[in-house]
Amino acid sequence: MHILLIHQAFTDLDEAGGTRHTELAHYLAGQGHQVTVIASPVSYLSGKFTNKQKRVSKTQTVPNLTIYRSYTYQALHRSFIHRTLSFLSFM
């Protein structure tokens, strides 16, 4: 089965923050499912880009798990308006 997981604040296992979605994706990939994740490169905790690439990037950390990080407006922790713009840019 091919599973699509869309999560703006998706973290890798080596990053701080909630990892239940990461663990779920790794578990499903380990069970033989093809898992594709669409996420933001902006860290939910710090509000900064997690890698130097601010544009779309693709990583494959384990077999059957592909993570696409799309550009998102970097303003999660500024104000309600900026947070809304961040959510809209991710959409």
PDB file of C-alpha atoms in Angstrom:
ATOM      1  CA  MET A   1       0.000   0.000   0.000  1.00  0.00           C
ATOM      2  CA  HIS A   2       1.252   3.520  -0.763  1.00  0.00           C
ATOM      3  CA  ILE A   3       0.609   5.886   2.148  1.00  0.00           C
ATOM      4  CA  LEU A   4       0.774   9.686   1.901  1.00  0.00           C
ATOM      5  CA  LEU A   5       1.411  11.575   5.144  1.00  0.00           C
ATOM      6  CA  ILE A   6       1.105  15.361   5.055  1.00  0.00           C
ATOM      7  CA  HIS A   7       2.528  16.992   8.173  1.00  0.00           C
ATOM      8  CA  GLN A   8       3.922  20.527   8.276  1.00  0.00           C
ATOM      9  CA  ALA A   9       5.990  19.972  11.442  1.00  0.00           C
ATOM     10  CA  PHE A  10       7.307  16.487  10.582  1.00  0.00           C
ATOM     11  CA  THR A  11      10.574  15.881  12.476  1.00  0.00           C
ATOM     12  CA  ASP A  12      13.308  13.361  11.888  1.00  0.00           C
ATOM     13  CA  LEU A  13      14.276  11.020  14.720  1.00  0.00           C
ATOM     14  CA  ASP A  14      17.460  13.036  15.402  1.00  0.00           C
ATOM     15  CA  GLU A  15      15.505  16.297  15.872  1.00  0.00           C
ATOM     16  CA  ALA A  16      13.795  17.516  19.025  1.00  0.00           C
ATOM     17  CA  GLY A  17      10.021  17.559  19.181  1.00  0.00           C
ATOM     18  CA  GLY A  18       7.151  15.153  18.723  1.00  0.00           C
ATOM     19  CA  THR A  19       8.189  12.098  16.769  1.00  0.00           C
ATOM     20  CA  ARG A  20       5.012   9.987  16.753  1.00  0.00           C
ATOM     21  CA  HIS A  21       4.413  10.707  13.056  1.00  0.00           C
ATOM     22  CA  THR A  22       8.038   9.874  12.269  1.00  0.00           C
ATOM     23  CA  GLU A  23       7.801   6.638  14.236  1.00  0.00           C
ATOM     24  CA  LEU A  24       4.551   5.742  12.466  1.00  0.00           C
ATOM     25  CA  ALA A  25       6.123   6.402   9.048  1.00  0.00           C
ATOM     26  CA  HIS A  26       9.181   4.294   9.933  1.00  0.00           C
ATOM     27  CA  TYR A  27       6.988   1.487  11.267  1.00  0.00           C
ATOM     28  CA  LEU A  28       4.794   1.407   8.149  1.00  0.00           C
ATOM     29  CA  ALA A  29       7.862   1.507   5.882  1.00  0.00           C
ATOM     30  CA  GLY A  30       9.341  -1.349   7.887  1.00  0.00           C
ATOM     31  CA  GLN A  31       6.170  -3.361   7.298  1.00  0.00           C
ATOM     32  CA  GLY A  32       6.733  -3.074   3.548  1.00  0.00           C
ATOM     33  CA  HIS A  33       4.424  -0.152   2.756  1.00  0.00           C
ATOM     34  CA  GLN A  34       5.635   2.676   0.517  1.00  0.00           C
ATOM     35  CA  VAL A  35       5.382   5.864   2.636  1.00  0.00           C
ATOM     36  CA  THR A  36       5.634   9.357   1.177  1.00  0.00           C
ATOM     37  CA  VAL A  37       5.771  12.348   3.530  1.00  0.00           C
ATOM     38  CA  ILE A  38       5.174  15.959   2.495  1.00  0.00           C
ATOM     39  CA  ALA A  39       6.568  18.293   5.133  1.00  0.00           C
ATOM     40  CA  SER A  40       7.994  21.730   5.747  1.00  0.00           C
ATOM     41  CA  PRO A  41      11.736  22.385   6.193  1.00  0.00           C
ATOM     42  CA  VAL A  42      10.899  24.742   9.086  1.00  0.00           C
ATOM     43  CA  SER A  43      11.419  23.388  12.604  1.00  0.00           C
ATOM     44  CA  TYR A  44       8.289  23.787  14.729  1.00  0.00           C
ATOM     45  CA  LEU A  45      10.320  24.374  17.888  1.00  0.00           C
ATOM     46  CA  SER A  46      12.797  26.954  16.622  1.00  0.00           C
ATOM     47  CA  GLY A  47      10.908  28.402  13.643  1.00  0.00           C
ATOM     48  CA  LYS A  48      14.102  28.179  11.570  1.00  0.00           C
ATOM     49  CA  PHE A  49      14.865  26.119   8.485  1.00  0.00           C
ATOM     50  CA  THR A  50      16.112  22.658   9.472  1.00  0.00           C
ATOM     51  CA  ASN A  51      18.508  22.444   6.547  1.00  0.00           C
ATOM     52  CA  LYS A  52      20.273  24.943   4.336  1.00  0.00           C
ATOM     53  CA  GLN A  53      17.961  24.240   1.402  1.00  0.00           C
ATOM     54  CA  LYS A  54      14.942  26.502   1.555  1.00  0.00           C
ATOM     55  CA  ARG A  55      13.379  25.081  -1.568  1.00  0.00           C
ATOM     56  CA  VAL A  56      11.918  21.694  -2.311  1.00  0.00           C
ATOM     57  CA  SER A  57      14.171  18.850  -1.243  1.00  0.00           C
ATOM     58  CA  LYS A  58      13.792  15.093  -1.286  1.00  0.00           C
ATOM     59  CA  THR A  59      15.338  12.652   1.143  1.00  0.00           C
ATOM     60  CA  GLN A  60      15.027   8.926   1.547  1.00  0.00           C
ATOM     61  CA  THR A  61      16.127   8.015   5.063  1.00  0.00           C
ATOM     62  CA  VAL A  62      15.116   4.344   4.982  1.00  0.00           C
ATOM     63  CA  PRO A  63      13.865   2.067   2.209  1.00  0.00           C
ATOM     64  CA  ASN A  64      10.185   2.691   1.338  1.00  0.00           C
ATOM     65  CA  LEU A  65      10.170   6.115   3.082  1.00  0.00           C
ATOM     66  CA  THR A  66      10.509   9.278   1.006  1.00  0.00           C
ATOM     67  CA  ILE A  67      10.279  12.749   2.551  1.00  0.00           C
ATOM     68  CA  TYR A  68       9.582  15.805   0.400  1.00  0.00           C
ATOM     69  CA  ARG A  69      10.161  19.144   2.096  1.00  0.00           C
ATOM     70  CA  SER A  70       8.481  22.030   0.327  1.00  0.00           C
ATOM     71  CA  TYR A  71       9.150  25.727   0.799  1.00  0.00           C
ATOM     72  CA  THR A  72       7.132  27.275   3.616  1.00  0.00           C
ATOM     73  CA  TYR A  73       7.020  30.871   4.826  1.00  0.00           C
ATOM     74  CA  GLN A  74       9.289  30.973   7.889  1.00  0.00           C
ATOM     75  CA  ALA A  75       7.097  32.668  10.490  1.00  0.00           C
ATOM     76  CA  LEU A  76       5.519  30.081  12.778  1.00  0.00           C
ATOM     77  CA  HIS A  77       6.160  31.959  16.028  1.00  0.00           C
ATOM     78  CA  ARG A  78       5.641  35.608  15.090  1.00  0.00           C
ATOM     79  CA  SER A  79       1.925  36.356  15.258  1.00  0.00           C
ATOM     80  CA  PHE A  80      -1.436  34.938  14.258  1.00  0.00           C
ATOM     81  CA  ILE A  81      -1.268  36.569  10.818  1.00  0.00           C
ATOM     82  CA  HIS A  82       2.258  35.288  10.156  1.00  0.00           C
ATOM     83  CA  ARG A  83       1.321  31.812  11.374  1.00  0.00           C
ATOM     84  CA  THR A  84      -1.688  31.810   9.036  1.00  0.00           C
ATOM     85  CA  LEU A  85       0.576  32.868   6.142  1.00  0.00           C
ATOM     86  CA  SER A  86       2.931  30.020   7.043  1.00  0.00           C
ATOM     87  CA  PHE A  87       0.057  27.501   6.942  1.00  0.00           C
ATOM     88  CA  LEU A  88      -1.236  28.909   3.650  1.00  0.00           C
ATOM     89  CA  SER A  89       2.212  28.794   2.041  1.00  0.00           C
ATOM     90  CA  PHE A  90       2.536  25.143   3.066  1.00  0.00           C
ATOM     91  CA  MET A  91      -0.799  24.332   1.443  1.00  0.00           C
TER      92      MET A  91
END
